[in-house]
Amino acid sequence: MTTNLDRTAPRDLAAELPARLSLTPKTTLAGRLDGAWWPRSRDLEAELPPLAAALEEPWGRVTRVTVNPTRWPVVPHTVPMDGRLLHVGWFTEQDPDKLILLSYTVGRWDLLVIPPETEPAAAARLMAAAAIPGSVLTAGVLMTNEAAIGRGIRDAQRQEAGWESEGGACLSPFGSPMDRRAVPGNGWR
């Protein structure tokens, strides 16, 4: 079996760019998620080092990461990072839209993983929702909600395009454009 990595950015570029993160502010309210991460590709070996490096200052040294292999074509056992190895594990029981980070000194953090191909507006909504302190929404629920929002936006855009293509004509109860003079209360004669 061959595996093709779906890369939306070359490996070298992913290593040079900062991780796209949104973290929950420090507060006493504990939620289901500690923030969100929007990787540029589905290549864990390229994406994990910038993520772990970005989290070192606010959270401490990340030593282990767990993922659900459903969303990642290749899950390496270890990822080299700054002269050390970051250990990667996978669990099919773990939410496929979540990444778990572990540290010997600080603890555990759960991040929503936003698919790399996500539109920027949708990613921004997801990053904001995942960083709400005390939120009880899981990664799966946030992704399901965003899918519904996306469908609603696309439907509204389709309706508006239809309206514009009909010249803004009113529709009859039968779905066909009506002559504006036939609309009750219209002052045009």
Short mmCIF file of C-alpha atoms in Angstrom, two decimals:
data_model
loop_
_atom_site.label_atom_id
_atom_site.label_comp_id
_atom_site.label_asym_id
_atom_site.label_seq_id
_atom_site.Cartn_x
_atom_site.Cartn_y
_atom_site.Cartn_z
CA MET A 1 0.00 0.00 0.00
CA THR A 2 1.35 3.42 -0.90
CA THR A 3 0.53 6.59 0.97
CA ASN A 4 0.53 10.02 -0.59
CA LEU A 5 0.96 12.94 1.73
CA ASP A 6 -1.54 15.68 1.02
CA ARG A 7 0.74 18.65 1.50
CA THR A 8 -0.66 22.12 1.14
CA ALA A 9 2.78 23.63 1.79
CA PRO A 10 6.29 22.24 1.13
CA ARG A 11 8.02 20.73 4.17
CA ASP A 12 10.72 23.42 4.20
CA LEU A 13 8.10 26.18 4.18
CA ALA A 14 6.14 24.58 7.05
CA ALA A 15 9.28 24.52 9.19
CA GLU A 16 9.99 28.22 8.53
CA LEU A 17 6.51 29.56 9.25
CA PRO A 18 5.20 30.00 12.79
CA ALA A 19 2.49 27.66 14.03
CA ARG A 20 -1.03 28.99 13.61
CA LEU A 21 -2.40 28.76 17.15
CA SER A 22 -5.17 30.16 19.26
CA LEU A 23 -4.80 29.37 22.97
CA THR A 24 -7.28 29.66 25.80
CA PRO A 25 -6.30 32.53 28.10
CA LYS A 26 -5.04 31.55 31.55
CA THR A 27 -8.05 31.51 33.85
CA THR A 28 -9.58 29.34 36.53
CA LEU A 29 -12.26 28.15 34.09
CA ALA A 30 -11.27 24.77 32.72
CA GLY A 31 -12.81 23.78 29.42
CA ARG A 32 -12.72 20.74 27.14
CA LEU A 33 -10.09 22.34 24.88
CA ASP A 34 -7.02 24.45 25.48
CA GLY A 35 -7.15 26.09 22.08
CA ALA A 36 -6.81 25.30 18.40
CA TRP A 37 -4.06 24.54 15.91
CA TRP A 38 -4.33 25.07 12.15
CA PRO A 39 -1.50 23.15 10.44
CA ARG A 40 -0.47 23.97 6.88
CA SER A 41 -0.31 20.31 5.80
CA ARG A 42 -1.09 16.77 6.94
CA ASP A 43 2.62 16.02 7.37
CA LEU A 44 3.14 15.54 11.13
CA GLU A 45 6.91 15.36 10.78
CA ALA A 46 6.95 18.86 9.28
CA GLU A 47 4.15 20.37 11.37
CA LEU A 48 4.90 19.19 14.93
CA PRO A 49 8.29 20.92 15.48
CA PRO A 50 6.93 24.47 14.91
CA LEU A 51 3.92 23.65 17.10
CA ALA A 52 6.01 22.29 19.97
CA ALA A 53 8.45 25.21 19.68
CA ALA A 54 5.61 27.75 19.82
CA LEU A 55 4.22 26.12 22.97
CA GLU A 56 7.52 25.84 24.85
CA GLU A 57 7.41 29.33 26.33
CA PRO A 58 3.76 29.49 27.43
CA TRP A 59 3.37 25.82 28.40
CA GLY A 60 6.75 24.13 28.77
CA ARG A 61 8.59 21.45 26.85
CA VAL A 62 6.27 19.12 24.93
CA THR A 63 7.55 15.53 25.11
CA ARG A 64 4.69 13.49 23.64
CA VAL A 65 1.87 14.01 21.19
CA THR A 66 -1.11 11.76 20.46
CA VAL A 67 -3.39 11.87 17.44
CA ASN A 68 -6.11 9.82 15.84
CA PRO A 69 -4.62 8.39 12.61
CA THR A 70 -7.86 9.04 10.69
CA ARG A 71 -6.78 12.57 9.72
CA TRP A 72 -3.03 11.89 9.26
CA PRO A 73 -1.77 9.76 6.34
CA VAL A 74 1.50 8.95 8.16
CA VAL A 75 2.00 8.94 11.93
CA PRO A 76 5.72 8.73 12.73
CA HIS A 77 6.79 7.19 16.07
CA THR A 78 9.21 10.05 16.71
CA VAL A 79 9.84 13.47 15.21
CA PRO A 80 13.30 15.07 15.48
CA MET A 81 13.21 18.52 17.04
CA ASP A 82 16.14 20.70 18.11
CA GLY A 83 18.45 17.80 18.98
CA ARG A 84 15.78 15.76 20.75
CA LEU A 85 12.93 13.47 19.81
CA LEU A 86 9.25 14.25 20.16
CA HIS A 87 7.36 10.99 20.70
CA VAL A 88 4.15 10.54 18.74
CA GLY A 89 1.43 8.04 19.53
CA TRP A 90 -1.93 7.33 18.00
CA PHE A 91 -5.23 6.12 19.36
CA THR A 92 -8.30 5.37 17.28
CA GLU A 93 -10.45 6.08 20.36
CA GLN A 94 -9.22 9.69 20.45
CA ASP A 95 -11.38 12.35 18.79
CA PRO A 96 -10.05 12.63 15.19
CA ASP A 97 -10.24 16.43 15.38
CA LYS A 98 -8.11 16.68 18.53
CA LEU A 99 -4.40 16.62 19.29
CA ILE A 100 -3.17 15.84 22.81
CA LEU A 101 0.15 17.29 23.96
CA LEU A 102 1.96 16.01 27.04
CA SER A 103 4.79 17.44 29.12
CA TYR A 104 6.63 15.86 32.07
CA THR A 105 6.58 19.11 34.02
CA VAL A 106 3.37 20.90 33.14
CA GLY A 107 0.73 18.33 32.16
CA ARG A 108 -1.67 17.79 29.29
CA TRP A 109 -3.27 20.08 26.73
CA ASP A 110 -5.96 19.27 24.19
CA LEU A 111 -6.08 21.25 20.96
CA LEU A 112 -8.69 21.29 18.23
CA VAL A 113 -6.97 20.46 14.93
CA ILE A 114 -8.38 22.51 12.08
CA PRO A 115 -7.86 20.74 8.72
CA PRO A 116 -5.20 22.47 6.57
CA GLU A 117 -7.60 22.92 3.66
CA THR A 118 -10.10 24.89 5.76
CA GLU A 119 -11.08 28.31 4.42
CA PRO A 120 -9.53 31.18 6.45
CA ALA A 121 -12.89 32.56 7.65
CA ALA A 122 -13.98 29.13 8.92
CA ALA A 123 -10.58 28.57 10.55
CA ALA A 124 -10.86 31.94 12.32
CA ARG A 125 -14.30 31.01 13.69
CA LEU A 126 -13.01 27.64 14.88
CA MET A 127 -9.89 29.12 16.49
CA ALA A 128 -11.98 31.65 18.38
CA ALA A 129 -14.53 29.05 19.53
CA ALA A 130 -11.84 26.62 20.73
CA ALA A 131 -10.16 29.31 22.85
CA ILE A 132 -13.24 30.26 24.91
CA PRO A 133 -12.42 29.68 28.60
CA GLY A 134 -14.62 27.09 30.27
CA SER A 135 -16.27 25.91 27.05
CA VAL A 136 -17.82 22.46 27.28
CA LEU A 137 -17.82 21.95 23.50
CA THR A 138 -15.67 19.11 22.21
CA ALA A 139 -13.53 19.20 19.08
CA GLY A 140 -16.06 17.06 17.22
CA VAL A 141 -18.96 19.33 18.18
CA LEU A 142 -17.07 22.44 17.05
CA MET A 143 -16.28 20.84 13.68
CA THR A 144 -19.91 19.72 13.24
CA ASN A 145 -21.18 23.21 14.13
CA GLU A 146 -18.76 24.80 11.65
CA ALA A 147 -19.90 22.44 8.90
CA ALA A 148 -23.50 23.58 9.52
CA ILE A 149 -22.45 27.25 9.51
CA GLY A 150 -20.55 26.70 6.26
CA ARG A 151 -23.60 25.07 4.66
CA GLY A 152 -25.77 28.00 5.80
CA ILE A 153 -23.35 30.53 4.32
CA ARG A 154 -23.15 28.64 1.01
CA ASP A 155 -26.96 28.37 0.86
CA ALA A 156 -27.36 32.10 1.50
CA GLN A 157 -24.78 32.90 -1.19
CA ARG A 158 -26.59 30.61 -3.66
CA GLN A 159 -29.92 32.28 -2.88
CA GLU A 160 -28.42 35.73 -3.31
CA ALA A 161 -26.84 34.71 -6.62
CA GLY A 162 -30.21 33.37 -7.76
CA TRP A 163 -31.89 36.61 -6.75
CA GLU A 164 -29.33 38.62 -8.69
CA SER A 165 -29.55 36.40 -11.78
CA GLU A 166 -33.32 36.91 -11.85
CA GLY A 167 -32.89 40.66 -11.69
CA GLY A 168 -34.17 40.72 -8.13
CA ALA A 169 -37.57 39.47 -9.29
CA CYS A 170 -40.13 38.33 -6.76
CA LEU A 171 -41.04 34.66 -6.97
CA SER A 172 -44.58 33.45 -7.26
CA PRO A 173 -45.78 30.79 -4.85
CA PHE A 174 -44.98 28.36 -7.68
CA GLY A 175 -41.28 29.35 -7.78
CA SER A 176 -41.32 31.38 -11.01
CA PRO A 177 -40.56 35.11 -11.27
CA MET A 178 -43.61 37.37 -11.07
CA ASP A 179 -44.24 40.58 -12.88
CA ARG A 180 -43.78 43.39 -10.34
CA ARG A 181 -47.13 44.90 -11.39
CA ALA A 182 -48.88 41.73 -10.17
CA VAL A 183 -47.58 42.11 -6.61
CA PRO A 184 -50.47 43.33 -4.36
CA GLY A 185 -49.92 46.81 -2.94
CA ASN A 186 -47.46 47.76 -5.66
CA GLY A 187 -48.18 51.33 -6.76
CA TRP A 188 -46.98 50.72 -10.31
CA ARG A 189 -49.73 50.78 -12.92
#
